[in-house]
Short mmCIF file of N, CA and C in Angstrom, two decimals:
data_model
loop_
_atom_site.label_atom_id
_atom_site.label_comp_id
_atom_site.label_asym_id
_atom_site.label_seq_id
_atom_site.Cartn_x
_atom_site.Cartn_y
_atom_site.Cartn_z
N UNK W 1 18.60 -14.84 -25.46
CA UNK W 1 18.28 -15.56 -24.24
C UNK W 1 18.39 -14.65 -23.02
N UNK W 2 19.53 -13.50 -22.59
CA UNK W 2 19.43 -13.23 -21.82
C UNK W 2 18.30 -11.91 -22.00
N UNK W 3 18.10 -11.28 -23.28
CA UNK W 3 16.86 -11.20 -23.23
C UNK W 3 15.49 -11.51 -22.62
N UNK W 4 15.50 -12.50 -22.53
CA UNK W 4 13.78 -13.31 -22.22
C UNK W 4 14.45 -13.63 -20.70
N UNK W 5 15.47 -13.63 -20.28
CA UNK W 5 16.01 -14.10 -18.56
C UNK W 5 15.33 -12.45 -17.99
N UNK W 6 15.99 -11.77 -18.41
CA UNK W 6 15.70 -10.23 -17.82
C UNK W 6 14.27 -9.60 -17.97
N UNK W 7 13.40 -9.96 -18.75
CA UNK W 7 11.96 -9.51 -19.03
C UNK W 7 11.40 -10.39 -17.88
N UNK W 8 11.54 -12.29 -17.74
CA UNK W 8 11.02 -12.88 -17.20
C UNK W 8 11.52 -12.40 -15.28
N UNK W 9 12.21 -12.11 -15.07
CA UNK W 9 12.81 -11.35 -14.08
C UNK W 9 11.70 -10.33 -13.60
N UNK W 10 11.93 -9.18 -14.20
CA UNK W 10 10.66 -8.17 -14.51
C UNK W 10 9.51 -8.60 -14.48
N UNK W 11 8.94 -9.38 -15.04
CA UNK W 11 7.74 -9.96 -14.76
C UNK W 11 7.48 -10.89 -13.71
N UNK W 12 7.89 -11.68 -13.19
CA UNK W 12 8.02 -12.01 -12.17
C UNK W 12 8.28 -11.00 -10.59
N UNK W 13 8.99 -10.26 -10.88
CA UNK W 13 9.55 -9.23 -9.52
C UNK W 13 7.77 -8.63 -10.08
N UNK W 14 6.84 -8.32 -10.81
CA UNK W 14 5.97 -7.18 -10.38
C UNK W 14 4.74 -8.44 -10.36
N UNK W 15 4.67 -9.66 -10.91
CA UNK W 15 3.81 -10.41 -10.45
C UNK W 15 3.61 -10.74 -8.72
N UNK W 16 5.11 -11.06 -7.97
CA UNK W 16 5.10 -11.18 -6.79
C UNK W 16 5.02 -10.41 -5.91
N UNK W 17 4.61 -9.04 -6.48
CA UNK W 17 5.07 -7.73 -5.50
C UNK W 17 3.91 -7.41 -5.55
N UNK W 18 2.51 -7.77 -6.73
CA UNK W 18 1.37 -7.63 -6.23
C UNK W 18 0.51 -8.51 -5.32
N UNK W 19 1.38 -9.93 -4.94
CA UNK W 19 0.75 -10.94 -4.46
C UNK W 19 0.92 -10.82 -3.46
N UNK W 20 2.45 -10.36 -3.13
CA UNK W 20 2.50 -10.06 -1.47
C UNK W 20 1.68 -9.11 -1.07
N UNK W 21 1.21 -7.86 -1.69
CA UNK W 21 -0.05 -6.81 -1.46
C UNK W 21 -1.28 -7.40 -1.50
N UNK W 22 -1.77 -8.43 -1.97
CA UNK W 22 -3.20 -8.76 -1.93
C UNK W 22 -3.02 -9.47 -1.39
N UNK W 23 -2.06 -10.90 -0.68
CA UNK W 23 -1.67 -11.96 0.78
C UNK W 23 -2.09 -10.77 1.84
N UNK W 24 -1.24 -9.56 2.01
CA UNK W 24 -1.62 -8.89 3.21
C UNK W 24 -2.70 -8.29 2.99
N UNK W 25 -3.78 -7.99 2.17
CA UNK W 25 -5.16 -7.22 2.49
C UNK W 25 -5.99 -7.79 2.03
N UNK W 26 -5.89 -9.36 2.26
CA UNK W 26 -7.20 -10.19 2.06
C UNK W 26 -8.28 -10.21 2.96
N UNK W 27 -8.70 -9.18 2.63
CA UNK W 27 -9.97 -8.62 3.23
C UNK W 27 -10.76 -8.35 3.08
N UNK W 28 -12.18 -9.23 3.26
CA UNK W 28 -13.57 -9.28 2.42
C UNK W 28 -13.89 -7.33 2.62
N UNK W 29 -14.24 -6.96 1.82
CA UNK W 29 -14.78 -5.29 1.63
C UNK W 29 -15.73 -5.22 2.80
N UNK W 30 -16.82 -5.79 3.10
CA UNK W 30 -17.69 -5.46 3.90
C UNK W 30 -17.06 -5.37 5.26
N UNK W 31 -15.61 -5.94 5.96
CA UNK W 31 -14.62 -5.97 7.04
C UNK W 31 -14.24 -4.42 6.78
N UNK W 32 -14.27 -3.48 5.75
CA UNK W 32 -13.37 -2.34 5.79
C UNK W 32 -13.65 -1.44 6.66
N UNK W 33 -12.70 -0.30 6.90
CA UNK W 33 -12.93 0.85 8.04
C UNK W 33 -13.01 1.55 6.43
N UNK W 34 -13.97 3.13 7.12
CA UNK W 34 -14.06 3.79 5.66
C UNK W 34 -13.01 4.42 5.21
N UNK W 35 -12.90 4.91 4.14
CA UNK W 35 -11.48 5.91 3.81
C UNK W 35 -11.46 7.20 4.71
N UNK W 36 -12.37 7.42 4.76
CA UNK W 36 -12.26 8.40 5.87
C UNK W 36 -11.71 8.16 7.31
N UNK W 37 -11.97 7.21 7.87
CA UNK W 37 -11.52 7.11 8.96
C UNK W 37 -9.87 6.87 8.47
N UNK W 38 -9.68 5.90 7.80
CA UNK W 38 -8.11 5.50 7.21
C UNK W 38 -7.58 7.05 7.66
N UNK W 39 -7.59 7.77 6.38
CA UNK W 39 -7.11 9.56 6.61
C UNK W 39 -6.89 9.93 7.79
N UNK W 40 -8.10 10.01 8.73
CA UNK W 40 -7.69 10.57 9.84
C UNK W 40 -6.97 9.96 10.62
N UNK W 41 -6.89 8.66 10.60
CA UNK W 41 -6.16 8.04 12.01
C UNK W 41 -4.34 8.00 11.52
N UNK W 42 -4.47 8.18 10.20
CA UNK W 42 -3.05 8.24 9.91
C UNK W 42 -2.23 9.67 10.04
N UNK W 43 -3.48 10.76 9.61
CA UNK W 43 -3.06 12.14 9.66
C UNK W 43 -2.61 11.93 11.19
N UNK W 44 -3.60 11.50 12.07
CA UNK W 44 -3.54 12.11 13.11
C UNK W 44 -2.01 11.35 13.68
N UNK W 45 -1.55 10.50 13.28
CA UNK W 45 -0.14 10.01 13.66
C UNK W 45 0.92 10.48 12.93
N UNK W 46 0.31 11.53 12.49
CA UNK W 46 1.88 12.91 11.93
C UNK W 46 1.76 12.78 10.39
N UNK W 47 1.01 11.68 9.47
CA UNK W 47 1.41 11.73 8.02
C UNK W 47 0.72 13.03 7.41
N UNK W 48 1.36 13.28 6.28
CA UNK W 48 0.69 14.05 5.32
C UNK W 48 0.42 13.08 4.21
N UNK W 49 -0.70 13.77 3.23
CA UNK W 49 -1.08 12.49 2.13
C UNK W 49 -1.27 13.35 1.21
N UNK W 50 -0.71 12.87 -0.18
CA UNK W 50 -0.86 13.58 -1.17
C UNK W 50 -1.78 12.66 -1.78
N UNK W 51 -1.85 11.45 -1.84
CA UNK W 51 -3.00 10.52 -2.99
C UNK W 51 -3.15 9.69 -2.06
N UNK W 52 -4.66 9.04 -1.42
CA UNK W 52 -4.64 7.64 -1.56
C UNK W 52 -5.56 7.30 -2.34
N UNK W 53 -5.84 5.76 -2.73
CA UNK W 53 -6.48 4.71 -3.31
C UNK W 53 -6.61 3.53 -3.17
N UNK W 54 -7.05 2.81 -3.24
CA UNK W 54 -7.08 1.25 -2.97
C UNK W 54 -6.44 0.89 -4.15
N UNK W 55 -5.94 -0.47 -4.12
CA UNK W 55 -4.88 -1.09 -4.99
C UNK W 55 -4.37 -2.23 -4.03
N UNK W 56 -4.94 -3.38 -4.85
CA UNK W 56 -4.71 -4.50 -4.93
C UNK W 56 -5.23 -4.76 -3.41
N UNK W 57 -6.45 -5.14 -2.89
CA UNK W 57 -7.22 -4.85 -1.85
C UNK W 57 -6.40 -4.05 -0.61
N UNK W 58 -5.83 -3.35 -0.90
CA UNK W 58 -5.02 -2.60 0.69
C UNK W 58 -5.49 -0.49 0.08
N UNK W 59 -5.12 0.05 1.15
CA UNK W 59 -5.19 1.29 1.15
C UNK W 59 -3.50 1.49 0.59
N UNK W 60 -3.77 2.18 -0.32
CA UNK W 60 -1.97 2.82 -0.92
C UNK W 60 -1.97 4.14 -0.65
N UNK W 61 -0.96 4.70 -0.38
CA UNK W 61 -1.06 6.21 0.60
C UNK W 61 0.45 6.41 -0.17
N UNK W 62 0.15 7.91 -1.17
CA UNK W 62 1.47 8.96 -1.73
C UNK W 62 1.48 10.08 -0.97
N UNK W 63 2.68 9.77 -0.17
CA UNK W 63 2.75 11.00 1.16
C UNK W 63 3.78 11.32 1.63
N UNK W 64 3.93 11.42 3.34
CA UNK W 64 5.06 11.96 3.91
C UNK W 64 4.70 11.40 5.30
N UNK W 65 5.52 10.60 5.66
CA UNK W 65 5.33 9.53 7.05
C UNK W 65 5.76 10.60 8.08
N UNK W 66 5.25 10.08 9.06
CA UNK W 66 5.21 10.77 10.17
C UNK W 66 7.01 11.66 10.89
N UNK W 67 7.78 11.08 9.97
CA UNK W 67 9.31 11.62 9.87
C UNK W 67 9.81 12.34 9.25
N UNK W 68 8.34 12.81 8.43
CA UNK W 68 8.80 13.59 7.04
C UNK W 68 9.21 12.83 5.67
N UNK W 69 9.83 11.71 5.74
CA UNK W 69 10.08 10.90 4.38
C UNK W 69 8.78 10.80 3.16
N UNK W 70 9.61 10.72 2.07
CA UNK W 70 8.25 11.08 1.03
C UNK W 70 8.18 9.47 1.08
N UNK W 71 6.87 8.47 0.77
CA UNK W 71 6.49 7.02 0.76
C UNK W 71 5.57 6.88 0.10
N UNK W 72 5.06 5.60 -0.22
CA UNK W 72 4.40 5.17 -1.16
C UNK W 72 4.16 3.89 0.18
N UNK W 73 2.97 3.99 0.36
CA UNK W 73 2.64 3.25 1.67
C UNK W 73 1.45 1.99 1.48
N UNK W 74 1.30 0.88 1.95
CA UNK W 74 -0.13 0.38 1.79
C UNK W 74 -0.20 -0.41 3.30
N UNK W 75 -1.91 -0.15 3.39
CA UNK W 75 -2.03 -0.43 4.47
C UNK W 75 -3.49 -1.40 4.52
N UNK W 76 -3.56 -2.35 5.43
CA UNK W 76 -4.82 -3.05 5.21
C UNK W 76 -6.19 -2.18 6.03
N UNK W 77 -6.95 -2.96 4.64
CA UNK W 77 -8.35 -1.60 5.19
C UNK W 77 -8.98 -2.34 6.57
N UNK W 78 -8.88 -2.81 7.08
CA UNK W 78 -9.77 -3.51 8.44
C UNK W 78 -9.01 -2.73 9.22
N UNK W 79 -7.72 -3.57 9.03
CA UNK W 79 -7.22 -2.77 10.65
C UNK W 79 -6.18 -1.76 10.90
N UNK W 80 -5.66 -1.01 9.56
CA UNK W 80 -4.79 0.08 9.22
C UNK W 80 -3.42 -0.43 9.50
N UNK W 81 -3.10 -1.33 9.50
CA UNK W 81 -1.80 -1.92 9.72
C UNK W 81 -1.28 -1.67 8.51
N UNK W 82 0.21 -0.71 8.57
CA UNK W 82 1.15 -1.11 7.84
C UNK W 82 1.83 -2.36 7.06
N UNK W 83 1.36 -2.44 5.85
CA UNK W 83 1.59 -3.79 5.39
C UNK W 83 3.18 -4.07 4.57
N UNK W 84 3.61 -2.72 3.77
CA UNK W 84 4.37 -2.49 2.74
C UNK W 84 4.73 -0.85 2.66
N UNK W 85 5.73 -0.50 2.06
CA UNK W 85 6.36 0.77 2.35
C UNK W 85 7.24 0.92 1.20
N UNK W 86 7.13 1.60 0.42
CA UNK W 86 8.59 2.11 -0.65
C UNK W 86 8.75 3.55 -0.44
N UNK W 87 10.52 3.27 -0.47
CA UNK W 87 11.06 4.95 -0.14
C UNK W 87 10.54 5.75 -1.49
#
């Protein structure tokens, strides 16, 4: 039992952690800014980027925030707002 408590846990914590990512970038595609612009307007506010991609309709950014911290970032594609952040 506490088996199936701790999996259902797990599954649940990564079911809701993609819902809160697609709640914040419900954003019809044809609303998007291009990836290109994304890049620059973030470079240009100090980040470095090692990967981005889209995932789960938002921009996800593997980088280094404008403080230097390494992050795992997502941001909505319309209006580049910071949506979500892991250290």
């Amino acid at each position: 039992m506490k088996k199936f408590l701790a999996l259902s846990a797990i599954a649940f914590g990564a079911v809701s952690g993609t819902a809160f990512a697609e709640d914040l970038c419900n954003v019809p595609e044809e609303q998007w800014q291009s990836m290109d612009a994304f890049e620059q307007a973030i470079t240009d506010k100090g980040w470095k980027i090692k990967k981005t991609k889209v995932d789960d309709g938002c921009y996800e950014v593997y980088g280094w925030n404008e403080e230097g911290e390494k992050v795992e970032a997502y941001f909505n594609p319309k209006t580049f707002e910071l949506v979500k952040m892991d250290d």
